[in-house]
Coordinates of N, CA and C in Angstrom, one line a residue:
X1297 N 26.4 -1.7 30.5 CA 25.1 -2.4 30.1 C 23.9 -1.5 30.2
X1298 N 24.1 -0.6 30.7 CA 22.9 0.4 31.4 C 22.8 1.6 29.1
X1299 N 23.5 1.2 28.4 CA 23.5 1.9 27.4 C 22.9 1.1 26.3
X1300 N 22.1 1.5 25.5 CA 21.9 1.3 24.1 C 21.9 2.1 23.3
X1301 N 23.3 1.3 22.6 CA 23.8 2.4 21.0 C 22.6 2.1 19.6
X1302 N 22.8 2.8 19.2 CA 21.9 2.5 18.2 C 22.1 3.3 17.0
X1303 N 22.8 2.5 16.1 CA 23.4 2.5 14.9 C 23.0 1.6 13.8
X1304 N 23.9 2.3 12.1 CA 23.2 1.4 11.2 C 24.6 1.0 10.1
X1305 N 25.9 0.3 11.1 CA 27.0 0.3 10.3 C 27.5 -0.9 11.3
X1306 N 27.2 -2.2 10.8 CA 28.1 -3.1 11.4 C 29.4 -2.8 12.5
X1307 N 30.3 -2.7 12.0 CA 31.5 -2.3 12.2 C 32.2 -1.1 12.9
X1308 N 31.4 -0.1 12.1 CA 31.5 1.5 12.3 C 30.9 1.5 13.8
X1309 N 29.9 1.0 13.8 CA 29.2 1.3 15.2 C 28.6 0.2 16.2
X1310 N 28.3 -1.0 15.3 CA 27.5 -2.1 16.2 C 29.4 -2.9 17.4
X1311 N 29.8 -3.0 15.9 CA 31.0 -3.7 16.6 C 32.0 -3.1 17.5
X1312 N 32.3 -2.0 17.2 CA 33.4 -0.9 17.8 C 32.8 -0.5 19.6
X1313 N 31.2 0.2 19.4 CA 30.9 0.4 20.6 C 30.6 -1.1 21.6
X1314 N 30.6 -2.4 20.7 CA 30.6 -3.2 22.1 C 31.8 -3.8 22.6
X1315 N 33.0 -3.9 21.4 CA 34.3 -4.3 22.0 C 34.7 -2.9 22.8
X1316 N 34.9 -1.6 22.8 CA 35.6 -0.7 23.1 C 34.6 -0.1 24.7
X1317 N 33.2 -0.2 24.8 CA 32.6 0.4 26.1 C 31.6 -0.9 26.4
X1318 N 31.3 -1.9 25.6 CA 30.7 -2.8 26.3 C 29.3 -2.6 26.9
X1319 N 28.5 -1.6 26.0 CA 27.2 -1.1 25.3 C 26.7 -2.3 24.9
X1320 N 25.5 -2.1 24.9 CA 24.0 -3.1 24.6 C 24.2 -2.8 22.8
X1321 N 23.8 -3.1 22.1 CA 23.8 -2.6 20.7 C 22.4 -3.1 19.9
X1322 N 22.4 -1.7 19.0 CA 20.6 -2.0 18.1 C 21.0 -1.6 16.8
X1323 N 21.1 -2.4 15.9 CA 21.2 -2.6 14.5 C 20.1 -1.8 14.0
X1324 N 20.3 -0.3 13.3 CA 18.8 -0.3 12.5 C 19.4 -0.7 10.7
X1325 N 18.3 -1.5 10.3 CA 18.3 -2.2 9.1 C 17.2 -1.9 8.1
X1326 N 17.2 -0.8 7.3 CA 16.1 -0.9 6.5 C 15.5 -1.0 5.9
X1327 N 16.2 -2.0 5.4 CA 16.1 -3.4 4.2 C 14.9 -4.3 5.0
X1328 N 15.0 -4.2 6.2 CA 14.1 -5.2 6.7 C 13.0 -5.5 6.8
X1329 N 12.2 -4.0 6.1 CA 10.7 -4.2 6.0 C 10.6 -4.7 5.2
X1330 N 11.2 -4.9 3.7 CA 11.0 -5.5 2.8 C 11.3 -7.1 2.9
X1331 N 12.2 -7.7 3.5 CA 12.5 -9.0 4.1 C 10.8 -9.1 4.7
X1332 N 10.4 -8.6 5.9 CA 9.2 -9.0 6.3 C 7.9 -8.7 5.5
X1333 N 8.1 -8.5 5.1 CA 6.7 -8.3 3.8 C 6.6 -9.6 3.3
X1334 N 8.4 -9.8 2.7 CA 8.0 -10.9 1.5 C 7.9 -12.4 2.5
X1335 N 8.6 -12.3 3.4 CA 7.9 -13.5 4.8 C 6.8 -13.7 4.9
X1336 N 6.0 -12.7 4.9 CA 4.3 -12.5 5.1 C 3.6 -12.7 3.8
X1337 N 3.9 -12.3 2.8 CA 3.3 -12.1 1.5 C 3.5 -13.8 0.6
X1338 N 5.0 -13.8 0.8 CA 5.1 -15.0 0.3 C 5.3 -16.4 0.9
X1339 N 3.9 -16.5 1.6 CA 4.4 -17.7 3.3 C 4.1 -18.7 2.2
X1340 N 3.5 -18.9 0.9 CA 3.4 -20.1 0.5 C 4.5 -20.7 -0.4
X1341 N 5.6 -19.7 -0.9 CA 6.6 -20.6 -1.0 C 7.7 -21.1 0.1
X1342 N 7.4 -19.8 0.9 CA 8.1 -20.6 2.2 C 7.8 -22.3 2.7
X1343 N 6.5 -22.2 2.9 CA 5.6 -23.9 2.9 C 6.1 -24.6 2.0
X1344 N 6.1 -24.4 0.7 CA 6.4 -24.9 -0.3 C 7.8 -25.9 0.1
X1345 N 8.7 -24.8 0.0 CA 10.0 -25.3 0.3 C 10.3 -26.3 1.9
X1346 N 9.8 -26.0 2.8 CA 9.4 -26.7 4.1 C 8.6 -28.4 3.4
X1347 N 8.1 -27.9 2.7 CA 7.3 -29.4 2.4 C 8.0 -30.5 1.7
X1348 N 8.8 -29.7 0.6 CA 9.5 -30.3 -0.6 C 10.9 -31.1 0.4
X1349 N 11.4 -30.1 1.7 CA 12.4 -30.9 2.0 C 12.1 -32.1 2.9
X1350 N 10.4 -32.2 3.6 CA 10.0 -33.4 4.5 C 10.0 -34.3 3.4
X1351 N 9.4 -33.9 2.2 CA 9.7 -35.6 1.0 C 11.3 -35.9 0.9
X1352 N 12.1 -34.5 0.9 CA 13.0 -35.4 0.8 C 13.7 -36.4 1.5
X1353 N 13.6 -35.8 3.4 CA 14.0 -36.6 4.0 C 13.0 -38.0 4.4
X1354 N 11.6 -38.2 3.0 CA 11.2 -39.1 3.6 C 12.3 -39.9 2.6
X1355 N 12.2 -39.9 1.6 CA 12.9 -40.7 0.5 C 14.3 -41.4 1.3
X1356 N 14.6 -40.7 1.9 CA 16.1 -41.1 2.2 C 15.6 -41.8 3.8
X1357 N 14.4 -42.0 4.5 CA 14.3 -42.2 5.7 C 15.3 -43.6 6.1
X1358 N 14.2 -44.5 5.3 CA 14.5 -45.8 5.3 C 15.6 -46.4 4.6
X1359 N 16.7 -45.8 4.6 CA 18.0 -46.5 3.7 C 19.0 -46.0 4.7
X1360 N 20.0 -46.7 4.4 CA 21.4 -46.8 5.3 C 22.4 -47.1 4.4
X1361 N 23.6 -47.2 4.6 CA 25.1 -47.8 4.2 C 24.6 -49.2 3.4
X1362 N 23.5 -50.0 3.5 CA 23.2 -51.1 3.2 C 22.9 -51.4 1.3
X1363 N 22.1 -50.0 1.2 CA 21.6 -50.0 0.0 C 22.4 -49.4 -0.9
X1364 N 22.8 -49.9 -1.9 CA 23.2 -49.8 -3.4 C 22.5 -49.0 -4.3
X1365 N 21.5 -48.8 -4.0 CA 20.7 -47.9 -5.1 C 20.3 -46.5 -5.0
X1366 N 20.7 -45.5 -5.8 CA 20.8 -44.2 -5.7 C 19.0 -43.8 -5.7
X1367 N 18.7 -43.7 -5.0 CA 17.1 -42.5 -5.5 C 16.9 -41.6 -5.7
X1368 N 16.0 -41.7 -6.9 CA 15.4 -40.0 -7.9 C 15.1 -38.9 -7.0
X1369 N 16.2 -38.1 -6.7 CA 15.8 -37.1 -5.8 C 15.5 -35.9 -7.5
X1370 N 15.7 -36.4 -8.7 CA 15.8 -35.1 -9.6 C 14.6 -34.0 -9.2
X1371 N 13.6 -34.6 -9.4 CA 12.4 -34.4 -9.4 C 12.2 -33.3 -7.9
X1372 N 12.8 -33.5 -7.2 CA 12.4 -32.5 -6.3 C 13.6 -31.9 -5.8
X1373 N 14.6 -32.1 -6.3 CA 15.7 -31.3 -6.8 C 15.0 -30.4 -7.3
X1374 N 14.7 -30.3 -8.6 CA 14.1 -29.1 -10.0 C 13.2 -28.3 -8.8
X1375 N 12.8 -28.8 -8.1 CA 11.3 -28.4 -7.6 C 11.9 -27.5 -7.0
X1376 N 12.5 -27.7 -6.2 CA 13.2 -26.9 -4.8 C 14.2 -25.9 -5.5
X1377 N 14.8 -26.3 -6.7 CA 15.7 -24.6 -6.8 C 14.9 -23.9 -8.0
X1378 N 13.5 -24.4 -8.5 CA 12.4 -23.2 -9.0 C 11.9 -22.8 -8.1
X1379 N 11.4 -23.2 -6.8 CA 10.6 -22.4 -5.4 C 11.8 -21.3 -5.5
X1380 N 12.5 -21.5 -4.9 CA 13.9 -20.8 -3.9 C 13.9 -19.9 -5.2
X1381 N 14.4 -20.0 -6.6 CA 14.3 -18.7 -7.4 C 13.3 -18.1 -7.8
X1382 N 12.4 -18.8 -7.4 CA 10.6 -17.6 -7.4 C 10.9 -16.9 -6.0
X1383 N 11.3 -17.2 -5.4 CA 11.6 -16.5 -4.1 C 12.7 -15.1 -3.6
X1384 N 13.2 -15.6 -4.5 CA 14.9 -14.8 -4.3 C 14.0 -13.4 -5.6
X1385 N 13.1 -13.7 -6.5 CA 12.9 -13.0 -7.3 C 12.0 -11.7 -6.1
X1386 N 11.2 -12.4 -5.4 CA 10.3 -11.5 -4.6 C 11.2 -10.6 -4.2
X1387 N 12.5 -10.6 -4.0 CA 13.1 -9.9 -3.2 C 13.6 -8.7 -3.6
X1388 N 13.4 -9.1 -5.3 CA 13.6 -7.8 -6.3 C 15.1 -7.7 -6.9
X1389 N 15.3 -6.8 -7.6 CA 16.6 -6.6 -8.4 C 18.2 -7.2 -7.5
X1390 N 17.9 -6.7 -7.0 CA 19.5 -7.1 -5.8 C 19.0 -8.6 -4.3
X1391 N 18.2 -9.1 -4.8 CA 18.1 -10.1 -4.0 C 18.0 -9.6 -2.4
X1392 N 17.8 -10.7 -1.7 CA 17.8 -10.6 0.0 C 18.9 -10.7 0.9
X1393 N 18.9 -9.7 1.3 CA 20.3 -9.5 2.1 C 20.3 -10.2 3.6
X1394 N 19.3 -10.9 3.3 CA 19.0 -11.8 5.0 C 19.4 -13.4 4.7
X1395 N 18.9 -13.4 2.9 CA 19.2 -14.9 2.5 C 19.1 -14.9 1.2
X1396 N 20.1 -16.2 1.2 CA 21.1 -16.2 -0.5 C 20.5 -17.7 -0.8
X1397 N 19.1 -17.8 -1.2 CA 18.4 -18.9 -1.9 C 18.1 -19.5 0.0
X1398 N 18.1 -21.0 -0.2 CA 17.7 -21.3 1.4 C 18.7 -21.5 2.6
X1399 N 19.6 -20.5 2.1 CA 20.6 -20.5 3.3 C 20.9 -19.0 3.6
X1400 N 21.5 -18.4 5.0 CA 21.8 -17.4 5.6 C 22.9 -16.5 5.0
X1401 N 23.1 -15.5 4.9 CA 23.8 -14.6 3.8 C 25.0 -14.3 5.3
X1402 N 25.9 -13.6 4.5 CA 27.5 -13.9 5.2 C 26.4 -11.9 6.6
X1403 N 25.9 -11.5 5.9 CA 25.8 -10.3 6.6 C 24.6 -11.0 7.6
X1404 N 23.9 -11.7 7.2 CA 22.7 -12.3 8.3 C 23.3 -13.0 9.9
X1405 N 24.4 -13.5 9.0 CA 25.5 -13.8 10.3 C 26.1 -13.0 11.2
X1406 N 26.3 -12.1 10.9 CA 27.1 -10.8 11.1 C 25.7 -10.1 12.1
X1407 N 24.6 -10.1 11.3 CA 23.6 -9.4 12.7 C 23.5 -10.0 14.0
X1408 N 23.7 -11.9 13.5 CA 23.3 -12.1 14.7 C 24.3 -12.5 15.7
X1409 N 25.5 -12.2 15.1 CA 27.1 -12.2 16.1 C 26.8 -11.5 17.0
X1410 N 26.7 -10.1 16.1 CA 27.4 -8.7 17.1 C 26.2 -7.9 17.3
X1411 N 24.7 -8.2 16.9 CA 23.7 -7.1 17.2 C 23.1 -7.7 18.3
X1412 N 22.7 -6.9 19.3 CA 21.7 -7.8 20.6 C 20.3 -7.4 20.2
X1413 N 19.8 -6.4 19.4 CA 18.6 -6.7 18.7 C 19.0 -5.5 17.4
X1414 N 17.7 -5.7 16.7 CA 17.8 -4.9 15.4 C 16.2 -4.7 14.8
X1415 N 16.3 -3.7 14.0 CA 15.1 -3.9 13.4 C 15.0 -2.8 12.2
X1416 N 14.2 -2.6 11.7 CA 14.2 -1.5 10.4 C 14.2 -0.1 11.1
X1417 N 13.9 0.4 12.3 CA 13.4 1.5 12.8 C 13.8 1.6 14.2
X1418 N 14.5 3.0 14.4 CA 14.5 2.9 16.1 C 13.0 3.5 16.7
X1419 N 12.4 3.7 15.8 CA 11.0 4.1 16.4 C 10.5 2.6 17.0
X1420 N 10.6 1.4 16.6 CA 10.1 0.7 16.8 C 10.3 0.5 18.5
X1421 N 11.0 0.6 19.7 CA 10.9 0.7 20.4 C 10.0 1.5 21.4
X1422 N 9.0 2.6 20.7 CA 8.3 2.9 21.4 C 7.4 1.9 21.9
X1423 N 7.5 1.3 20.7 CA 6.1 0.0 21.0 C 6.3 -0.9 22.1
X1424 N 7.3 -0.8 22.9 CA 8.1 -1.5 24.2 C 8.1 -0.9 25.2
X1425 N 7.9 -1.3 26.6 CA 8.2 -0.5 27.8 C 9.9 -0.7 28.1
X1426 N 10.3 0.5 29.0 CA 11.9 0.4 29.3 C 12.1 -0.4 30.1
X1427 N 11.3 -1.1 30.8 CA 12.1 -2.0 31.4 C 11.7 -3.6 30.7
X1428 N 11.4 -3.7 29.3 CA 11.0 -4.6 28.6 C 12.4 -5.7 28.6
X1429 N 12.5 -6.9 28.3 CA 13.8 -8.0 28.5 C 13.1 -8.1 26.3
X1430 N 14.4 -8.1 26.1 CA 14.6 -8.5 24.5 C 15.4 -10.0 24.8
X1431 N 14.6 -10.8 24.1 CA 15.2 -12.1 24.3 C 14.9 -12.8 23.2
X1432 N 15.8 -13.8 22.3 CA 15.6 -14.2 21.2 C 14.9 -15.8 21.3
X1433 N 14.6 -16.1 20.4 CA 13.7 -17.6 21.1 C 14.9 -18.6 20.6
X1434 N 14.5 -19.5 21.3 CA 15.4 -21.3 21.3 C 15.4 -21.3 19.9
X1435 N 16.9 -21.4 19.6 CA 17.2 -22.3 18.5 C 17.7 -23.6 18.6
X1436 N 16.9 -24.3 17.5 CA 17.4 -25.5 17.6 C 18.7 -25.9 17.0
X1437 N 19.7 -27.0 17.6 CA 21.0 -27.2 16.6 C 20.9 -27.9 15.9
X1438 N 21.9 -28.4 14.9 CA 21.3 -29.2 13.8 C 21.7 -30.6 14.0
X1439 N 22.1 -31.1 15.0 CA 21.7 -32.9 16.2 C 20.7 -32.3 16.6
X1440 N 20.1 -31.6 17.2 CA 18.5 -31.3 17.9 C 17.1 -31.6 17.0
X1441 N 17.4 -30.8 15.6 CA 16.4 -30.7 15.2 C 16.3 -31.8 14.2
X1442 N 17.1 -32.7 14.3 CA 16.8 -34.2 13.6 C 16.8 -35.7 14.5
X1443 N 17.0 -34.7 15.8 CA 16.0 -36.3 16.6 C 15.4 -35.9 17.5
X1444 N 14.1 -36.3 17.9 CA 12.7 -36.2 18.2 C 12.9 -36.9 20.0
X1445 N 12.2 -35.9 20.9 CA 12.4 -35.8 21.9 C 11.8 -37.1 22.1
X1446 N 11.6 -38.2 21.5 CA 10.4 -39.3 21.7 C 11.2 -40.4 22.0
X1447 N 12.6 -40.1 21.2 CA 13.6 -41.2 20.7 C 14.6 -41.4 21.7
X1448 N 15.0 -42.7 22.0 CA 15.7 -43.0 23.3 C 16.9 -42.9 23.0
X1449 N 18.1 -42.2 23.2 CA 19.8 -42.1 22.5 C 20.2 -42.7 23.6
X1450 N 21.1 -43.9 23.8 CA 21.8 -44.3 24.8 C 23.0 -43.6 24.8
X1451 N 23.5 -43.2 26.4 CA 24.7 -42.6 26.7 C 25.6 -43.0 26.2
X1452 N 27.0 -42.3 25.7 CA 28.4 -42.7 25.0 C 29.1 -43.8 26.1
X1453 N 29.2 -44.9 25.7 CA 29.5 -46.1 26.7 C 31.3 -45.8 26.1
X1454 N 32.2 -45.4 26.8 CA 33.5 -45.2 27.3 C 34.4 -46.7 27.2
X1455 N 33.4 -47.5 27.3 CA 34.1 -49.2 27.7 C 34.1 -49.7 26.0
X1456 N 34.0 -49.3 25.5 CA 33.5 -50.0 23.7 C 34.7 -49.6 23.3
X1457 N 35.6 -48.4 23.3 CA 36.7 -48.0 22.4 C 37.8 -48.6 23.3
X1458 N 38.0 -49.1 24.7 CA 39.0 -49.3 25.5 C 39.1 -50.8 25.6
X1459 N 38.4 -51.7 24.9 CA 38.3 -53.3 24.5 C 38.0 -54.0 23.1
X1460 N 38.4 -52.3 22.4 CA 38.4 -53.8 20.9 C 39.3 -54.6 20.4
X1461 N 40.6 -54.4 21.3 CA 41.9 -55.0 21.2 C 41.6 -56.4 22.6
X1462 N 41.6 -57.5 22.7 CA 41.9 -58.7 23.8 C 43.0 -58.2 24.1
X1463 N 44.3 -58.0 23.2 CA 46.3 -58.4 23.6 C 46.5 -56.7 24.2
X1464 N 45.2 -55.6 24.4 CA 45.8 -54.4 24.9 C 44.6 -54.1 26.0
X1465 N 44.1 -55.3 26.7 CA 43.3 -54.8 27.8 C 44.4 -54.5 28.8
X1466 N 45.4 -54.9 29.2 CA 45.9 -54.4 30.1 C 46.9 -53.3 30.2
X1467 N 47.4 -53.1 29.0 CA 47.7 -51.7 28.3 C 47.1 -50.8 28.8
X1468 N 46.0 -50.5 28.8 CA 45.1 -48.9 29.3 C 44.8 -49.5 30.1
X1469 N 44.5 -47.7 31.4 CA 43.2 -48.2 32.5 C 42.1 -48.3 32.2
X1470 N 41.1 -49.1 32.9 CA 39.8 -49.5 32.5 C 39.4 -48.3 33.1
X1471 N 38.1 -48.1 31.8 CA 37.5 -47.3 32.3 C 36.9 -46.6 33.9
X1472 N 36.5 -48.2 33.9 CA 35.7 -48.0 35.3 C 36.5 -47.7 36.6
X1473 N 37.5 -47.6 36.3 CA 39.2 -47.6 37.0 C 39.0 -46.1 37.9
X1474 N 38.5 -45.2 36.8 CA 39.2 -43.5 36.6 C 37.9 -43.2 38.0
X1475 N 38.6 -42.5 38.5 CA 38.0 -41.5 39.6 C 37.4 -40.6 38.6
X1476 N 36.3 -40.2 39.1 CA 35.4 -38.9 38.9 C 35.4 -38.8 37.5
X1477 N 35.0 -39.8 36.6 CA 35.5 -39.3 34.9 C 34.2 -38.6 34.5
X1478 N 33.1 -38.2 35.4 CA 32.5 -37.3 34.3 C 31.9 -36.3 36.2
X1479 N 31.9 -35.2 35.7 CA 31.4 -34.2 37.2 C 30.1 -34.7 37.3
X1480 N 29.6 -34.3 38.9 CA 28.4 -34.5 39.4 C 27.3 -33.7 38.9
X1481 N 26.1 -34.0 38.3 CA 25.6 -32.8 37.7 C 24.6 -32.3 39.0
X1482 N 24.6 -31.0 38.9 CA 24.5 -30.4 39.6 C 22.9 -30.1 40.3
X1483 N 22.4 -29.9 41.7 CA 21.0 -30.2 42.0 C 20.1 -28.8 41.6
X1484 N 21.0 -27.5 41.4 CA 19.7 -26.7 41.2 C 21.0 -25.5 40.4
X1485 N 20.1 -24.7 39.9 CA 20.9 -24.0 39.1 C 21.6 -22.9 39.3
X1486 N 23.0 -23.1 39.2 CA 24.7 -22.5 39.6 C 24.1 -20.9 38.8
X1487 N 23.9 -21.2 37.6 CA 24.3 -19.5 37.0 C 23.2 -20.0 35.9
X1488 N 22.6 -18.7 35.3 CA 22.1 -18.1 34.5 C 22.6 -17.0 33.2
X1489 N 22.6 -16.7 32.4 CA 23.5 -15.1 31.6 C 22.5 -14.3 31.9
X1490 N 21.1 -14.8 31.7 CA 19.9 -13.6 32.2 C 19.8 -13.3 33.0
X1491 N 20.7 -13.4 34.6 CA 20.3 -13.5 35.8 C 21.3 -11.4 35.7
X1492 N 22.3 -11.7 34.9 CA 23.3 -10.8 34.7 C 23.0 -9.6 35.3
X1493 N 21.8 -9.2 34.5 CA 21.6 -7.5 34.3 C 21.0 -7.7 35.5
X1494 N 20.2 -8.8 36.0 CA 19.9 -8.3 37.5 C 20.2 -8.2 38.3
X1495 N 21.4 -9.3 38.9 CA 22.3 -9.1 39.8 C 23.1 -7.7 39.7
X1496 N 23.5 -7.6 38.5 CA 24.2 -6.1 38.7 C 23.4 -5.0 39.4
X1497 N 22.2 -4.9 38.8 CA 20.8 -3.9 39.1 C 20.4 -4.4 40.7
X1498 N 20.4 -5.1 41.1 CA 20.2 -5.7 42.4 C 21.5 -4.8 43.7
X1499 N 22.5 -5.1 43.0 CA 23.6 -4.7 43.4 C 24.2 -3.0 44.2
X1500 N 23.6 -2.6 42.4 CA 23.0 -1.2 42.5 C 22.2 -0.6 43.7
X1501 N 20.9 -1.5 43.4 CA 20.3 -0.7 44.0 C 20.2 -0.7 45.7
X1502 N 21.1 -2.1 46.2 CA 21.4 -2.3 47.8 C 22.9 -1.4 47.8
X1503 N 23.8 -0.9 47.2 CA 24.5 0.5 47.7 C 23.9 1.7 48.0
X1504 N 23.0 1.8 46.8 CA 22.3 3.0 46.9 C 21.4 3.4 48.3
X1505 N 20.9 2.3 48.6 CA 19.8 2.4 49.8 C 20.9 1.8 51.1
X1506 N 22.2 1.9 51.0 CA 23.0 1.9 52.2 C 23.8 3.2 52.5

């Protein structure tokens, strides 16, 4: 952990040096200035496309299983795959190797498996002190980022699938039956993965000074 490789070959070097020595690893990529350019340059079809998909999900907010009737999404259908190919054009002759219209490219995946950071330049690290923490921000999942911390979800009630039969309640144990069926959650926090590099470094450095 005390190593960072820094290579510009998936495979050849990001993936080999962390299965084989278990090295920090830094993708240089540099395609990437051009990716960030057109992020910056072209933030208004970015918006664009962000906006076109809140109409969509408003159109569909209010309907369920209930309704019979299909709604005109054409219209912003058209809309959304002329944004996305005014977009894919910014990116010039061979398109964006970060993203294939509005979704993640099979190599975008691939950086963010096996690279612990990356960037167009290993110069760019000067701009960092060495004892800087590279940490990637909160992603949301896709249950997260479609319900709103405001909204009350009732717990998975266990007792609803074990009674929709009358002639097989006594067939199964009742829920309420089972010892311990979910663990105690816990009062303060067991482990961390960031805690890692410091405990080791902690570790270190009380041998050293014994």
């Amino acid at each position: 952990k005390d190593v960072l490789y820094v290579g510009d070959h998936i495979f050849g070097d990001i993936l080999r040096s962390k299965k084989q020595r278990g090295w920090r690893t830094f993708l240089v990529v540099p395609e990437l200035s051009t990716e960030v350019h057109v992020w910056t340059d072209q933030s208004e079809l970015f918006n664009k496309i962000k906006s076109l998909e809140q109409t969509l999900s408003i159109i569909y907010k209010n309907l369920d299983s209930s309704n019979m009737e299909k709604p005109d999404i054409s219209n912003v259908q058209r809309a959304m795959m002329d944004t996305v190919h005014e977009l894919d054009l910014s990116y010039g002759m061979l398109g964006s190797l970060f993203r294939s219209g509005s979704r993640l490219t099979f190599f975008s995946s691939q950086v963010q498996r096996f690279a612990d950071i990356y960037a167009a330049s290993v110069i760019n690290l000067i701009h960092y002190p060495f004892t800087y923490m590279f940490r990637a921000p909160a992603m949301l999942l896709p249950h997260e980022s479609t319900v709103s911390h405001e909204n009350t979800i009732p717990a998975d009630d266990f007792t609803i699938a074990r009674q929709r039969s009358v002639n097989n309640e006594n067939k199964y144990a009742k829920v309420q039956h089972v010892p311990h069926l979910r663990p105690e959650t816990p009062t303060k926090v067991t482990h961390h993965h960031d805690d890692d590099d410091f405990e080791e470094t902690s570790s270190n450095s009380s041998d050293k000074s014994t």
